[in-house]
Structure formats: structure tokens, C-alpha cells
CSV table of C-alpha atoms and ligand atoms in Angstrom, one decimal:
chain,number,residue,atom,x,y,z
G,1,MET,CA,42.9,78.2,82.7
G,2,THR,CA,43.1,78.3,86.3
G,3,GLU,CA,39.8,78.1,87.8
G,4,LYS,CA,39.1,78.3,91.7
G,5,LEU,CA,35.9,78.0,93.7
G,6,ILE,CA,35.6,80.3,96.6
G,7,ARG,CA,32.7,79.8,99.1
G,8,GLY,CA,31.3,81.7,101.6
G,9,ARG,CA,28.6,84.3,102.3
G,10,LEU,CA,28.8,86.8,99.8
G,11,LEU,CA,27.8,90.6,100.0
G,12,SER,CA,28.0,93.1,97.1
G,13,PHE,CA,26.3,96.5,96.3
G,14,ARG,CA,24.4,97.4,93.2
G,15,ARG,CA,23.7,100.9,94.2
G,16,ALA,CA,24.1,103.2,97.2
G,17,PRO,CA,21.6,102.0,100.0
G,18,GLN,CA,18.9,104.4,100.7
G,19,SER,CA,18.4,103.1,104.2
G,20,LEU,CA,18.8,99.9,106.7
G,21,THR,CA,15.9,98.2,105.2
G,22,ASP,CA,16.8,98.9,101.4
G,23,THR,CA,17.6,95.3,100.4
G,24,GLU,CA,17.3,96.1,96.9
G,25,SER,CA,20.6,98.2,97.0
G,26,TYR,CA,22.7,94.5,97.7
G,27,SER,CA,23.0,91.3,96.6
G,28,TYR,CA,23.7,88.8,99.6
G,29,GLU,CA,23.9,85.1,99.4
G,30,SER,CA,24.0,83.0,102.6
G,31,ASP,CA,25.7,80.0,101.1
G,32,GLY,CA,27.3,81.7,98.1
G,33,ALA,CA,30.3,80.9,96.0
G,34,LEU,CA,32.6,82.8,93.4
G,35,LEU,CA,34.0,81.1,90.2
G,36,VAL,CA,37.5,82.6,89.7
G,37,ALA,CA,39.2,82.0,86.4
G,38,ASP,CA,42.3,83.6,85.2
G,39,GLY,CA,42.0,86.7,88.0
G,40,LYS,CA,38.6,87.6,87.3
G,41,ILE,CA,35.2,86.4,88.7
G,42,ALA,CA,33.8,84.1,86.3
G,43,ALA,CA,30.4,83.4,87.9
G,44,ALA,CA,28.8,84.5,91.6
G,45,GLY,CA,25.7,83.5,93.2
G,46,ASP,CA,24.4,80.5,95.3
G,47,TYR,CA,26.9,77.5,95.8
G,48,ALA,CA,25.2,74.8,93.7
G,49,THR,CA,24.4,77.0,91.0
G,50,VAL,CA,28.1,78.4,90.7
G,51,LYS,CA,29.6,74.8,91.5
G,52,ALA,CA,27.5,73.5,88.5
G,53,LYS,CA,29.5,75.9,86.3
G,54,ALA,CA,32.8,74.8,87.6
G,55,ALA,CA,35.1,72.0,85.8
G,56,ASP,CA,35.4,68.7,87.5
G,57,GLY,CA,38.0,68.9,90.4
G,58,VAL,CA,38.1,72.4,90.6
G,59,GLU,CA,39.9,73.6,93.4
G,60,GLU,CA,37.6,74.7,96.4
G,61,ILE,CA,38.3,77.1,99.1
G,62,ASP,CA,35.7,77.3,101.9
G,63,HIS,CA,35.4,80.3,103.9
G,64,ARG,CA,32.3,79.5,105.5
G,65,PRO,CA,30.9,81.3,108.0
G,66,TYR,CA,32.7,84.3,107.0
G,67,LEU,CA,31.9,87.1,104.4
G,68,ILE,CA,33.2,87.7,101.5
G,69,LEU,CA,33.1,91.2,99.9
G,70,PRO,CA,34.9,92.8,97.1
G,71,GLY,CA,38.2,94.2,98.5
G,72,PHE,CA,38.2,97.4,100.2
G,73,ILE,CA,39.1,100.4,98.5
G,74,ASP,CA,41.2,103.5,99.8
G,75,THR,CA,41.0,106.8,97.6
G,76,HIS,CA,43.7,108.9,99.4
G,77,MET,CA,46.9,108.0,101.1
G,78,HIS,CA,50.3,109.1,101.3
G,79,PHE,CA,52.9,106.2,100.5
G,80,PRO,CA,56.0,108.1,102.1
G,81,GLN,CA,54.5,108.7,105.3
G,82,MET,CA,54.3,105.5,106.9
G,83,GLN,CA,56.9,106.7,109.5
G,84,VAL,CA,55.2,109.7,110.0
G,85,ILE,CA,52.0,108.2,111.3
G,86,ALA,CA,51.4,109.3,115.1
G,87,SER,CA,53.5,112.0,115.0
G,88,TYR,CA,52.3,114.8,117.5
G,89,ALA,CA,51.3,118.2,116.0
G,90,ALA,CA,49.0,120.8,116.7
G,91,ASN,CA,47.7,121.2,113.0
G,92,LEU,CA,47.9,120.4,109.3
G,93,LEU,CA,50.6,122.8,108.9
G,94,GLU,CA,52.8,122.1,111.9
G,95,TRP,CA,52.4,118.5,110.9
G,96,LEU,CA,53.7,119.0,107.5
G,97,ASN,CA,56.7,121.4,108.2
G,98,THR,CA,57.7,119.7,111.2
G,99,TYR,CA,57.5,116.1,110.4
G,100,THR,CA,56.2,114.9,107.0
G,101,PHE,CA,58.3,117.2,104.6
G,102,PRO,CA,61.5,116.0,106.4
G,103,GLU,CA,60.7,112.4,106.0
G,104,GLU,CA,59.6,112.9,102.4
G,105,CYS,CA,63.0,113.9,101.5
G,106,ARG,CA,64.3,110.5,102.3
G,107,PHE,CA,62.5,109.2,99.1
G,108,VAL,CA,64.8,110.5,97.1
G,109,GLU,CA,67.0,107.5,97.5
G,110,SER,CA,65.5,104.5,95.6
G,111,GLU,CA,66.7,101.7,98.3
G,112,HIS,CA,64.4,103.6,100.9
G,113,ALA,CA,61.5,104.1,98.6
G,114,ALA,CA,61.7,100.3,97.7
G,115,ARG,CA,61.9,99.3,101.5
G,116,ILE,CA,58.8,101.6,102.2
G,117,ALA,CA,56.8,100.5,99.1
G,118,ALA,CA,56.9,96.7,100.4
G,119,HIS,CA,55.8,97.7,103.8
G,120,PHE,CA,53.1,99.8,102.4
G,121,TYR,CA,51.3,96.9,100.1
G,122,ASP,CA,51.6,94.4,103.3
G,123,GLU,CA,49.5,96.9,105.3
G,124,LEU,CA,46.8,97.6,102.6
G,125,LEU,CA,46.5,93.7,102.1
G,126,ARG,CA,46.8,93.0,106.0
G,127,HIS,CA,43.7,95.4,106.4
G,128,GLY,CA,41.9,94.0,103.3
G,129,THR,CA,42.6,96.8,101.1
G,130,THR,CA,43.1,95.7,97.2
G,131,THR,CA,43.1,99.3,95.7
G,132,ALA,CA,44.4,102.5,96.8
G,133,ALA,CA,45.1,106.0,95.2
G,134,ALA,CA,48.3,107.4,96.5
G,135,TYR,CA,50.6,110.3,96.5
G,136,CYS,CA,54.2,109.6,96.2
G,137,SER,CA,56.8,111.9,97.1
G,138,VAL,CA,58.2,114.6,94.6
G,139,HIS,CA,60.9,112.3,93.5
G,140,LYS,CA,60.2,109.9,90.6
G,141,SER,CA,62.4,107.2,92.4
G,142,SER,CA,59.3,107.1,94.9
G,143,ALA,CA,56.7,106.6,91.9
G,144,ASP,CA,59.2,103.8,90.4
G,145,ALA,CA,59.2,102.1,93.8
G,146,TYR,CA,55.3,102.4,94.2
G,147,PHE,CA,54.2,101.2,90.8
G,148,ALA,CA,57.0,98.4,90.6
G,149,GLU,CA,55.8,96.8,93.7
G,150,ALA,CA,52.0,97.4,92.8
G,151,LEU,CA,53.0,95.5,89.7
G,152,LYS,CA,54.8,92.8,91.5
G,153,ARG,CA,51.7,92.0,93.4
G,154,GLY,CA,49.2,92.3,90.7
G,155,MET,CA,47.1,95.2,92.4
G,156,CYS,CA,45.1,98.0,90.9
G,157,MET,CA,46.6,101.1,92.0
G,158,VAL,CA,46.4,104.9,91.4
G,159,GLY,CA,49.2,107.0,92.3
G,160,GLY,CA,51.4,109.9,91.2
G,161,LYS,CA,54.6,111.8,91.7
G,162,VAL,CA,53.9,114.8,93.7
G,163,MET,CA,54.4,118.3,92.1
G,164,MET,CA,55.6,120.9,94.6
G,165,ASP,CA,57.8,123.8,93.7
G,166,ARG,CA,57.5,126.2,96.8
G,167,ASN,CA,56.8,126.3,100.5
G,168,ALA,CA,58.9,123.1,101.3
G,169,PRO,CA,62.2,122.3,101.9
G,170,GLN,CA,64.9,122.3,99.1
G,171,GLY,CA,64.9,118.5,99.0
G,172,LEU,CA,61.2,118.5,98.3
G,173,LEU,CA,61.1,121.0,95.5
G,174,ASP,CA,60.7,120.4,91.6
G,175,THR,CA,60.2,123.3,88.9
G,176,PRO,CA,57.3,123.8,86.8
G,177,GLU,CA,59.4,122.3,83.9
G,178,MET,CA,60.6,119.2,86.1
G,179,GLY,CA,57.2,118.6,87.3
G,180,TYR,CA,56.0,118.2,84.0
G,181,ASP,CA,58.7,116.4,82.6
G,182,GLU,CA,59.0,113.7,85.4
G,183,THR,CA,55.2,113.1,85.4
G,184,ARG,CA,55.3,112.4,81.7
G,185,ALA,CA,58.2,110.0,82.7
G,186,VAL,CA,56.2,108.3,85.2
G,187,ILE,CA,53.2,108.1,82.8
G,188,ALA,CA,55.4,106.7,80.1
G,189,ASP,CA,57.0,104.2,82.5
G,190,TRP,CA,54.1,102.9,84.0
G,191,HIS,CA,50.5,104.0,83.1
G,192,GLY,CA,48.3,101.2,81.8
G,193,LYS,CA,51.4,98.6,83.0
G,194,GLY,CA,50.0,95.6,84.9
G,195,ARG,CA,47.1,97.6,86.5
G,196,ASN,CA,48.7,100.8,87.4
G,197,HIS,CA,47.0,104.3,86.9
G,198,VAL,CA,49.2,107.2,86.9
G,199,ALA,CA,47.5,110.3,88.5
G,200,ILE,CA,48.4,114.1,87.7
G,201,THR,CA,49.2,115.0,91.6
G,202,PRO,CA,49.8,118.6,92.4
G,203,ARG,CA,50.2,118.6,96.3
G,204,PHE,CA,48.1,121.3,96.6
G,205,ALA,CA,47.9,125.0,95.7
G,206,ILE,CA,50.1,126.2,98.9
G,207,THR,CA,53.0,124.3,97.4
G,208,SER,CA,52.6,124.7,93.6
G,209,THR,CA,53.2,128.2,91.8
G,210,PRO,CA,51.2,129.7,89.5
G,211,GLY,CA,53.8,128.4,86.9
G,212,GLN,CA,53.5,124.8,88.1
G,213,MET,CA,49.4,125.0,88.1
G,214,LYS,CA,49.8,125.6,84.4
G,215,ALA,CA,52.1,122.7,83.7
G,216,ALA,CA,49.7,120.5,85.7
G,217,GLN,CA,46.9,121.9,83.5
G,218,ALA,CA,49.0,121.0,80.3
G,219,LEU,CA,49.1,117.6,81.7
G,220,ALA,CA,45.7,117.4,82.4
G,221,GLU,CA,44.8,118.4,78.6
G,222,GLU,CA,47.4,115.9,77.4
G,223,PHE,CA,46.3,113.1,79.2
G,224,PRO,CA,42.1,113.4,79.9
G,225,ASP,CA,41.8,110.1,80.8
G,226,LEU,CA,44.0,110.2,83.8
G,227,HIS,CA,43.1,110.9,87.5
G,228,ILE,CA,43.9,114.1,89.2
G,229,GLN,CA,44.4,114.2,92.9
G,230,THR,CA,45.0,117.1,95.2
G,231,HIS,CA,43.8,118.9,98.5
G,232,LEU,CA,41.0,121.1,99.2
G,233,SER,CA,39.9,123.1,101.9
G,234,GLU,CA,41.2,121.0,104.9
G,235,ASN,CA,42.0,123.4,107.6
G,236,HIS,CA,41.0,127.3,108.1
G,237,GLU,CA,44.7,128.5,108.3
G,238,GLU,CA,45.6,126.4,105.1
G,239,ILE,CA,42.5,128.4,103.4
G,240,ARG,CA,43.5,131.5,104.3
G,241,TYR,CA,47.1,131.2,103.4
G,242,THR,CA,46.0,129.7,99.9
G,243,CYS,CA,43.7,132.2,99.1
G,244,GLU,CA,46.4,134.9,99.8
G,245,LEU,CA,48.4,133.2,97.1
G,246,TYR,CA,45.7,133.4,94.3
G,247,PRO,CA,44.3,136.4,95.0
G,248,GLU,CA,42.6,136.5,91.6
G,249,ALA,CA,40.7,133.6,92.6
G,250,THR,CA,37.2,133.6,93.7
G,251,ASP,CA,37.8,131.0,96.4
G,252,TYR,CA,40.1,128.1,97.0
G,253,THR,CA,38.0,125.8,94.7
G,254,ASP,CA,38.2,128.4,92.2
G,255,ILE,CA,41.9,128.1,92.1
G,256,TYR,CA,41.9,124.4,90.7
G,257,ALA,CA,38.8,125.4,88.5
G,258,ARG,CA,40.9,128.3,86.7
G,259,TYR,CA,43.7,125.7,85.8
G,260,GLY,CA,41.2,123.1,84.4
G,261,LEU,CA,41.8,120.5,87.0
G,262,LEU,CA,38.3,119.8,88.0
G,263,GLY,CA,36.9,117.0,86.2
G,264,LYS,CA,35.0,113.7,86.9
G,265,LYS,CA,38.5,111.9,87.6
G,266,THR,CA,39.4,114.6,90.1
G,267,LEU,CA,40.0,113.3,93.7
G,268,LEU,CA,39.8,116.2,96.2
G,269,GLY,CA,41.2,115.2,99.8
G,270,HIS,CA,39.4,116.7,102.5
G,271,ALA,CA,37.0,119.4,101.3
G,272,ILE,CA,35.6,120.0,104.7
G,273,HIS,CA,35.0,123.8,104.5
G,274,LEU,CA,33.2,124.4,101.4
G,275,SER,CA,30.9,127.3,100.8
G,276,ASP,CA,27.6,126.6,98.5
G,277,ARG,CA,29.3,128.1,95.7
G,278,GLU,CA,32.2,125.8,96.0
G,279,ALA,CA,30.1,122.9,96.3
G,280,ASP,CA,27.9,123.8,93.4
G,281,ALA,CA,31.2,124.0,91.3
G,282,LEU,CA,32.4,120.4,92.6
G,283,SER,CA,28.9,119.0,91.7
G,284,GLU,CA,28.9,120.7,88.2
G,285,ALA,CA,32.2,119.6,87.4
G,286,GLY,CA,31.5,115.9,88.8
G,287,SER,CA,34.7,116.1,91.1
G,288,VAL,CA,35.2,113.7,94.0
G,289,ALA,CA,35.3,115.1,97.6
G,290,VAL,CA,37.4,112.7,99.5
G,291,HIS,CA,36.3,112.1,103.3
G,292,CYS,CA,39.3,111.3,105.6
G,293,PRO,CA,37.9,110.8,109.0
G,294,THR,CA,40.8,109.6,111.3
G,295,SER,CA,43.1,112.4,109.9
G,296,ASN,CA,40.5,115.1,110.3
G,297,LEU,CA,40.1,114.3,113.6
G,298,PHE,CA,43.7,113.8,114.5
G,299,LEU,CA,44.7,116.8,113.0
G,300,GLY,CA,41.6,118.7,114.5
G,301,SER,CA,40.7,119.9,110.7
G,302,GLY,CA,37.0,119.9,111.0
G,303,LEU,CA,33.7,117.9,110.7
G,304,PHE,CA,33.2,116.8,107.1
G,305,PRO,CA,29.6,117.4,106.2
G,306,MET,CA,28.9,114.3,104.2
G,307,LYS,CA,25.4,113.7,104.4
G,308,THR,CA,24.7,117.6,103.6
G,309,LEU,CA,26.5,117.3,100.5
G,310,MET,CA,25.3,114.2,99.2
G,311,ARG,CA,21.8,115.4,99.6
G,312,ARG,CA,21.9,118.7,98.1
G,313,GLU,CA,19.9,119.9,95.1
G,314,LYS,CA,23.4,119.8,93.3
G,315,PRO,CA,24.9,116.8,95.1
G,316,VAL,CA,28.8,116.5,95.6
G,317,ARG,CA,30.2,113.1,94.7
G,318,VAL,CA,31.7,111.7,98.0
G,319,ALA,CA,34.6,109.1,98.8
G,320,VAL,CA,36.3,107.5,101.6
G,321,ALA,CA,39.8,107.3,102.5
G,322,THR,CA,42.4,106.9,105.4
G,323,ASP,CA,44.7,109.6,104.4
G,324,ILE,CA,47.8,108.0,105.9
G,325,GLY,CA,50.0,109.3,107.5
G,326,GLY,CA,47.6,112.1,108.7
G,327,GLY,CA,45.2,109.5,109.3
G,328,SER,CA,46.0,107.3,112.0
G,329,SER,CA,44.8,103.7,110.9
G,330,TYR,CA,45.3,101.6,107.6
G,331,SER,CA,41.9,100.1,108.3
G,332,MET,CA,39.0,100.9,106.2
G,333,LEU,CA,36.9,99.6,109.1
G,334,ARG,CA,38.3,102.0,111.5
G,335,THR,CA,37.8,104.4,109.2
G,336,MET,CA,34.3,104.2,108.9
G,337,ASP,CA,33.9,103.8,112.5
G,338,GLU,CA,35.3,107.4,112.7
G,339,ALA,CA,33.0,108.6,109.9
G,340,TYR,CA,30.1,107.5,111.3
G,341,LYS,CA,31.1,109.4,114.9
G,342,ILE,CA,31.7,112.5,112.7
G,343,GLN,CA,28.1,112.3,111.3
G,344,GLN,CA,26.8,111.8,114.8
G,345,LEU,CA,28.3,115.0,116.0
G,346,LEU,CA,26.9,116.6,113.0
G,347,GLY,CA,22.9,115.1,114.1
G,348,GLU,CA,23.2,113.1,110.9
G,349,ARG,CA,23.0,109.2,110.4
G,350,LEU,CA,25.7,106.8,108.4
G,351,ASN,CA,24.2,103.5,108.3
G,352,PRO,CA,26.4,100.3,108.0
G,353,LEU,CA,25.0,99.5,104.7
G,354,GLU,CA,25.8,102.9,103.4
G,355,SER,CA,29.6,102.3,105.3
G,356,PHE,CA,30.3,99.2,103.4
G,357,TYR,CA,28.8,100.6,99.9
G,358,LEU,CA,31.4,103.6,100.4
G,359,MET,CA,34.3,101.3,101.1
G,360,THR,CA,33.6,99.0,98.2
G,361,ARG,CA,31.2,100.2,95.0
G,362,GLY,CA,31.1,103.8,96.3
G,363,ASN,CA,34.8,104.0,96.2
G,364,ALA,CA,35.0,102.2,93.0
G,365,GLU,CA,32.5,104.6,91.3
G,366,ALA,CA,34.7,107.6,92.7
G,367,LEU,CA,37.7,106.3,91.1
G,368,SER,CA,35.5,105.3,87.7
G,369,LEU,CA,36.9,101.9,87.8
G,370,VAL,CA,33.7,100.2,88.9
G,371,ASP,CA,33.7,98.1,85.9
G,372,GLN,CA,36.7,96.7,87.0
G,373,ILE,CA,36.5,96.6,90.9
G,374,GLY,CA,34.4,97.0,93.9
G,375,THR,CA,31.8,94.5,93.1
G,376,LEU,CA,31.3,90.7,92.6
G,377,GLU,CA,30.0,91.2,89.3
G,378,PRO,CA,31.3,88.4,86.6
G,379,GLY,CA,33.8,90.1,84.6
G,380,THR,CA,35.3,92.0,87.1
G,381,ASP,CA,38.7,91.5,89.0
G,382,ALA,CA,38.7,88.7,91.7
G,383,ASP,CA,40.0,91.1,94.4
G,384,LEU,CA,38.3,90.2,97.6
G,385,VAL,CA,38.3,90.6,101.3
G,386,VAL,CA,37.0,87.8,103.7
G,387,LEU,CA,35.8,89.3,107.1
G,388,ASP,CA,35.2,87.3,110.5
G,389,ALA,CA,33.1,89.8,112.7
G,390,ALA,CA,34.2,87.5,115.9
G,391,PRO,CA,37.9,87.7,115.9
G,392,THR,CA,38.5,88.7,119.4
G,393,PRO,CA,36.6,87.4,122.3
G,394,ALA,CA,35.0,90.9,122.9
G,395,MET,CA,33.3,90.8,119.2
G,396,LYS,CA,32.7,87.1,119.7
G,397,LEU,CA,30.5,87.7,122.8
G,398,ARG,CA,28.8,90.4,121.2
G,399,MET,CA,28.1,88.3,117.8
G,400,GLU,CA,25.9,86.0,120.1
G,401,THR,CA,23.3,88.6,120.2
G,402,ILE,CA,23.3,89.7,116.7
G,403,LYS,CA,20.7,88.7,114.3
G,404,THR,CA,20.6,90.6,111.0
G,405,LEU,CA,23.4,91.2,108.2
G,406,PRO,CA,23.2,95.2,108.9
G,407,GLU,CA,24.2,94.3,112.7
G,408,GLU,CA,27.1,92.2,111.6
G,409,LEU,CA,28.2,95.0,109.4
G,410,PHE,CA,27.9,97.5,112.1
G,411,LEU,CA,29.8,95.6,114.7
G,412,LEU,CA,32.8,94.9,112.0
G,413,GLN,CA,32.9,99.0,111.6
G,414,THR,CA,32.7,99.8,115.2
G,415,MET,CA,35.1,97.2,116.7
G,416,GLY,CA,36.9,95.5,113.5
G,417,ASP,CA,40.3,96.0,112.3
G,418,ASP,CA,43.0,93.9,110.6
G,419,ARG,CA,42.0,90.8,113.1
G,420,ALA,CA,38.9,90.8,111.1
G,421,VAL,CA,40.4,90.2,107.6
G,422,VAL,CA,40.8,86.2,107.2
G,423,GLU,CA,42.0,86.7,103.9
G,424,THR,CA,42.7,89.2,100.9
G,425,TYR,CA,42.5,88.1,97.4
G,426,VAL,CA,44.4,90.0,94.5
G,427,ALA,CA,43.0,88.8,91.3
G,428,GLY,CA,42.0,85.9,92.7
G,429,SER,CA,45.1,84.9,94.4
G,430,ALA,CA,45.1,84.7,98.3
G,431,MET,CA,47.9,87.3,99.5
G,432,LYS,CA,47.5,87.2,103.4
G,433,GLU,CA,49.8,84.2,104.2
G,434,SER,CA,52.8,85.8,102.4
G,435,ILE,CA,52.9,89.0,104.4
K,501,LIG,ZN1,46.6,113.8,102.2
């Protein structure tokens, strides 16, 4: 058994913080340590106690004075959009048609898909993200590249071959049968291999015919434990066009409900402009609305009413994500900075404890994977991020006046990026030096 002792300031959440003074919601050790054995956390707590549990001569890694948290989790990304990020467009549909769809056509080539997959995982790890849920392109070759690279790096990843059979260039279209067959093939090849999770991935209702939605429904019935990921109510023009395509549905959310696609493992990207009826439907289904703040601002899509959705009588489950490449940063820290600003514009407060909860345990709960990732609980996988709140001269100067943990977290969120990430561990292995 390979053991190592990782020392630093430990922070892990027990539940969602209710306020800045809700110290019961998290555990914090100012001189803490994790004992890692065979990729899992064997013990966590204060250094002296954990050290006493380790074998004599155990390898020790000292990260003091840095913070050690569970690795960040990103619940909505597009792996084939790395070379689309920072494309100048007026809105979602123009951005898709002008830049994104032509770029995704290139993923039919395995060599291109493999090259971009290597860069994709490098960027995740550079930014302290150890798990993500991502869309591949329509081509099985893109899913093969995505999952092969995750397996190589030992990462816990969710992903799926996109299903889309209309309203896109010919090179990006499958058919209901192809979408079904190839998703089944991706499941057979990759689901449960290493730490891979295959998701059923109809891109969104605009790019799937009713026939394809039925195929997605068949997959969801056949594989009820799989994640389902799609997009919902991102932009007003998109909503109008979607409802035209499905006139029998009450609203956009009802389209997915009619095809049995709303469940507890359903991740709905954006979900910005929901009616009360739609929010009730998501709440009752236990589906997750995934907030992508940098993307929503970049594409001018709207202000996600996160706090309103969370405190409804029928609350909606919420997660946070970058939405690369509609999003403008790979960093979950930058993402939460923009999430904070969106809530400010809505007259709401998002405190830094909540932000760090959302990036770790909150997103793990949203993915139904909290028994494996998102905390520093013994028995879970040792996916970690080590953070320095003073990596730049400006942050260092600001740190001089900071006295509390929430203040330090808020600085990290407001000014931090990949420079604040000292190290990223995947299943106990340090990954940053190799990228
Ligand atoms: Zn998206």
C-alpha cells in the first residue's frame, strides 16, 4: 500500500452554509493533514492525530501555509470548444452557427480529438478542477478521445457524445438511430471504466427532432443510472424558436419532461428564464439547474436568479460551471467571481463560504457523486486542490490586512485564477508538475 501524508490548512464542507458565520457548515484545520492510501483519503484531521495513524517513514508533503480543499468540480463544459473560446458574437445562436458548429465538425478526426483532449485535461488540472461534466461532439471519436485521456490521468469525469439531428451543418448531424447506437457504443466502451461516467447528451431541443428525443428517452429508460445533460432556457430567441419546434409542449421544460428526461441526475445548462411552473417542475423532478455565469455574461444571455431558485417553497437544485467555450475562463474561481456579480445585480448576496461550497461539495451533490468526491471525508477519492491566496503582488498586499478565513476565500474568488493553484492532486497523485 502506498501512503502519503499531505499537510496544510484543510477546508471541507459538511453542508450548504446558511451565512458567513455558519461555522458548523464546514470543518477547518489550521494545521491539518490528510493521510492518503491507494488514491483515497484514509484519515483527515489535525496533523498530530493523523500523523500518528501513518506508518513510520511515510512520505510527507508540506503545503503549509496553503489551503487544501477538495478539487474543484465543473458541471458543464464543451470539450470541443477550446478553440472557440473568445469568439466575437452577438448572441447564442449566432455564436453557435458562426464559430462553434464549424469547429465541432473537426472532431470527426481522431487525431484532432486526441490532441484537444490532452490540452483540455491540462487546463482543468492547471485550474484545480479534478472532475467535470462535458459535452463531446456528435462524433463517437470525440467521446473516445475524451474518456481515453480521463482514464490515462485517473480522473473522475462525466461526458457524452452529443445527439443532434437537425439545425446544424451536415458534418454535425446524426440520426435518431445513429444517436442511439453510438451512445450505446460509448456506454459499452467507457462507462465504469476507470472513473468514467457516460451521460446521455441530447444537445438541446432545437438540434433534436422528436424522433431523436424518443431515442434519448429509450436510452434513459434502459440506463436509468446514467447522467443526462442538455441545455434549457438560455436566451429569449432560443426559447421562442424551441417552443415553435415543439408546439404541443406547455413550455421549454415540458419538452424534456414529455420525453422522460427530467430526473435527479439531469443537468440542465443555464435555465435562466424559467417560469414558476417550470421551476416547480424542476423541483419536483429533482433536476439540477447549472449556472454558467461567465458564459451568461459573455453571450448576454441573462442574469440567473440563483438565490430566488434556492429559497423557493419548492427549491430548485443548483450547480455552477464554466461552460467553456461560451464561458470565458477555465477557472472556477473566476466563475464564482462572476456568479457573485450577477447576484449583486439582482440585489442578492452570495457569500464566499457558499461559493466554495458550490465549487466542491455542492457540485458533487449535484452530480450525485458526493460519496466519492467533493469533500475531505475518509473513504473518498483524494482529489485535491492546494490554494495560495497571495500568488501575485496585488493579492499579497491585500492578504496583509486579511484576518479571517471567509475574507481569504473572498480574495481568492475575487482576484484568484490558475496562479493561485499551487498543486492539484488526482487520486493522491500530484498532477501540476507534469503539465
Ligand atoms: Zn453549454
